[in-house]
Amino acid sequence: MNLDLGEHDDDDEVDVPAVLLQFVTATRYLQRPEVPKSKHFVEYLLPALDDERFKEEVRMSRELFEMVLSKIVGHKAFNLHGKTPQADPRLQLMICAYSFGSSGSSASVENIAGRFGVSEGFVLLCTTRCIEALLSVEGSVVNWPDKEERTTMVLIGTNSLGFRIS
């Protein structure tokens, strides 16, 4: 259907509401502004950061990040075979870890998306996928201290802080 209302014969009667309805239903967004994004932060800046700055950005040390990644990289959440190929699990974990360690305005989905050069929807997908993968390995990486370990922790706190921690 020709949506240009200026191109019609005078004899033809144009059903403007029908044309507009067809246009609106055929178009997901009437006007969607482009949001500039850059992957330079992830591809060039993050790998070049020293260990302390890496920890500030990703909210964990490189060593711990690599250990967590190695435990979840093969999880089915990162290996779905859809129309588009999955993003690198490394990127997804970086986004998720940054999100978990953020608060206030830096925790907004829009801010995280802009920082990592991805869409807001992708930030939410990464978080969901990572949570699913992390929960699957929870028992092997999360453990609570036993009585002896708790006693040691109390002693360390007492000695270093000068008062008893209960």
Short mmCIF file of C-alpha atoms in Angstrom, two decimals:
data_model
loop_
_atom_site.label_atom_id
_atom_site.label_comp_id
_atom_site.label_asym_id
_atom_site.label_seq_id
_atom_site.Cartn_x
_atom_site.Cartn_y
_atom_site.Cartn_z
CA MET A 1 0.00 0.00 0.00
CA ASN A 2 1.27 3.46 -0.89
CA LEU A 3 1.47 5.41 2.35
CA ASP A 4 2.22 8.72 0.63
CA LEU A 5 -1.09 10.56 0.88
CA GLY A 6 0.13 13.15 -1.63
CA GLU A 7 0.28 10.51 -4.39
CA HIS A 8 -3.29 9.72 -5.24
CA ASP A 9 -5.72 10.65 -7.97
CA ASP A 10 -8.35 13.20 -7.15
CA ASP A 11 -10.95 10.60 -8.03
CA ASP A 12 -9.56 8.11 -5.47
CA GLU A 13 -10.85 8.50 -1.99
CA VAL A 14 -8.21 7.91 0.67
CA ASP A 15 -9.24 6.33 3.92
CA VAL A 16 -6.77 8.26 6.08
CA PRO A 17 -7.55 6.45 9.35
CA ALA A 18 -7.07 3.06 7.67
CA VAL A 19 -3.77 4.17 6.13
CA LEU A 20 -2.54 5.51 9.48
CA LEU A 21 -3.62 2.36 11.30
CA GLN A 22 -1.78 0.20 8.80
CA PHE A 23 1.32 2.37 9.14
CA VAL A 24 1.29 2.26 12.93
CA THR A 25 0.77 -1.50 13.10
CA ALA A 26 3.51 -2.13 10.50
CA THR A 27 6.05 0.01 12.32
CA ARG A 28 7.39 -1.05 15.68
CA TYR A 29 8.60 2.44 16.51
CA LEU A 30 7.20 5.62 15.06
CA GLN A 31 10.39 7.45 15.87
CA ARG A 32 13.29 5.73 17.59
CA PRO A 33 16.39 7.81 18.16
CA GLU A 34 19.74 6.19 17.58
CA VAL A 35 21.72 5.71 20.77
CA PRO A 36 25.45 5.91 20.13
CA LYS A 37 27.33 2.96 21.60
CA SER A 38 30.95 1.94 21.64
CA LYS A 39 32.60 -1.37 22.41
CA HIS A 40 35.99 0.31 22.91
CA PHE A 41 35.60 0.18 26.69
CA VAL A 42 35.29 -3.63 26.67
CA GLU A 43 37.64 -4.38 23.79
CA TYR A 44 40.49 -1.96 24.49
CA LEU A 45 40.21 -0.23 27.84
CA LEU A 46 39.24 -3.05 30.24
CA PRO A 47 42.01 -5.44 29.14
CA ALA A 48 44.60 -2.65 29.54
CA LEU A 49 43.58 -1.71 33.10
CA ASP A 50 45.85 -2.60 35.99
CA ASP A 51 44.46 -5.14 38.46
CA GLU A 52 43.15 -2.57 40.93
CA ARG A 53 41.25 -0.59 38.30
CA PHE A 54 39.95 -3.81 36.73
CA LYS A 55 38.54 -4.72 40.14
CA GLU A 56 36.86 -1.31 40.41
CA GLU A 57 35.21 -1.76 37.02
CA VAL A 58 34.24 -5.44 37.12
CA ARG A 59 33.77 -5.59 40.91
CA MET A 60 36.13 -8.55 41.37
CA SER A 61 39.79 -9.37 40.78
CA ARG A 62 40.91 -10.70 37.40
CA GLU A 63 41.81 -13.99 39.04
CA LEU A 64 38.39 -14.40 40.63
CA PHE A 65 36.68 -13.24 37.43
CA GLU A 66 38.53 -15.88 35.39
CA MET A 67 37.71 -18.57 37.98
CA VAL A 68 33.99 -17.71 37.95
CA LEU A 69 33.99 -17.51 34.16
CA SER A 70 35.63 -20.94 33.87
CA LYS A 71 32.89 -22.44 36.06
CA ILE A 72 29.96 -21.02 34.05
CA VAL A 73 31.23 -20.63 30.47
CA GLY A 74 29.84 -24.00 29.37
CA HIS A 75 26.41 -23.49 30.92
CA LYS A 76 23.43 -23.94 28.62
CA ALA A 77 22.31 -20.32 29.23
CA PHE A 78 25.28 -19.19 27.11
CA ASN A 79 24.84 -21.85 24.43
CA LEU A 80 21.33 -21.26 23.17
CA HIS A 81 21.02 -21.72 19.44
CA GLY A 82 18.72 -19.00 18.22
CA LYS A 83 18.65 -16.73 15.19
CA THR A 84 21.56 -14.64 16.40
CA PRO A 85 24.76 -16.00 17.89
CA GLN A 86 25.27 -15.60 21.63
CA ALA A 87 27.57 -12.88 22.88
CA ASP A 88 30.80 -13.91 24.55
CA PRO A 89 30.11 -15.18 28.10
CA ARG A 90 33.08 -13.05 29.23
CA LEU A 91 31.23 -9.89 28.18
CA GLN A 92 28.00 -11.11 29.73
CA LEU A 93 29.70 -11.83 33.07
CA MET A 94 31.44 -8.43 33.02
CA ILE A 95 28.11 -6.69 32.51
CA CYS A 96 26.44 -8.78 35.20
CA ALA A 97 29.25 -8.28 37.73
CA TYR A 98 29.31 -4.53 37.09
CA SER A 99 25.56 -4.43 37.54
CA PHE A 100 25.70 -6.37 40.83
CA GLY A 101 28.36 -4.03 42.19
CA SER A 102 26.64 -0.80 41.23
CA SER A 103 24.28 1.37 43.19
CA GLY A 104 22.46 4.62 42.68
CA SER A 105 22.43 6.09 39.19
CA SER A 106 25.36 3.93 38.07
CA ALA A 107 23.12 0.87 38.53
CA SER A 108 20.61 2.02 35.92
CA VAL A 109 20.21 -0.29 32.96
CA GLU A 110 20.72 2.68 30.63
CA ASN A 111 24.03 3.60 32.27
CA ILE A 112 25.32 0.03 32.18
CA ALA A 113 24.25 -0.35 28.54
CA GLY A 114 26.07 2.83 27.58
CA ARG A 115 29.21 1.86 29.47
CA PHE A 116 29.46 -1.53 27.75
CA GLY A 117 28.17 -0.46 24.33
CA VAL A 118 25.12 -2.73 24.33
CA SER A 119 21.35 -2.33 24.43
CA GLU A 120 19.31 -2.07 27.60
CA GLY A 121 17.56 -5.34 26.78
CA PHE A 122 20.92 -7.07 26.42
CA VAL A 123 21.93 -5.94 29.92
CA LEU A 124 18.81 -7.62 31.30
CA LEU A 125 19.45 -10.79 29.26
CA CYS A 126 23.06 -10.97 30.50
CA THR A 127 21.93 -10.63 34.08
CA THR A 128 19.31 -13.37 33.70
CA ARG A 129 21.73 -15.74 31.95
CA CYS A 130 24.51 -15.17 34.47
CA ILE A 131 22.20 -15.65 37.44
CA GLU A 132 21.01 -18.94 35.97
CA ALA A 133 24.60 -20.09 35.36
CA LEU A 134 25.84 -18.90 38.76
CA LEU A 135 23.03 -20.65 40.62
CA SER A 136 23.96 -23.90 38.90
CA VAL A 137 27.46 -23.81 40.44
CA GLU A 138 26.49 -22.25 43.76
CA GLY A 139 27.19 -25.36 45.81
CA SER A 140 30.74 -25.65 44.49
CA VAL A 141 31.76 -22.03 45.03
CA VAL A 142 29.67 -20.74 47.94
CA ASN A 143 30.27 -22.29 51.31
CA TRP A 144 29.70 -21.05 54.80
CA PRO A 145 32.46 -21.14 57.40
CA ASP A 146 32.29 -23.96 59.92
CA LYS A 147 32.55 -23.39 63.69
CA GLU A 148 36.37 -23.41 63.68
CA GLU A 149 36.56 -20.95 60.78
CA ARG A 150 34.04 -18.63 62.46
CA THR A 151 36.10 -18.71 65.69
CA THR A 152 39.23 -17.81 63.72
CA MET A 153 37.39 -14.94 62.05
CA VAL A 154 36.26 -13.60 65.43
CA LEU A 155 39.83 -13.80 66.78
CA ILE A 156 41.20 -11.96 63.75
CA GLY A 157 38.55 -9.28 64.16
CA THR A 158 39.22 -8.99 67.89
CA ASN A 159 42.98 -8.70 67.42
CA SER A 160 42.96 -6.32 64.48
CA LEU A 161 40.06 -4.08 65.56
CA GLY A 162 40.53 -4.19 69.30
CA PHE A 163 36.98 -5.24 70.17
CA ARG A 164 34.97 -8.40 70.02
CA ILE A 165 32.86 -9.08 66.95
CA SER A 166 29.80 -11.17 67.64
#
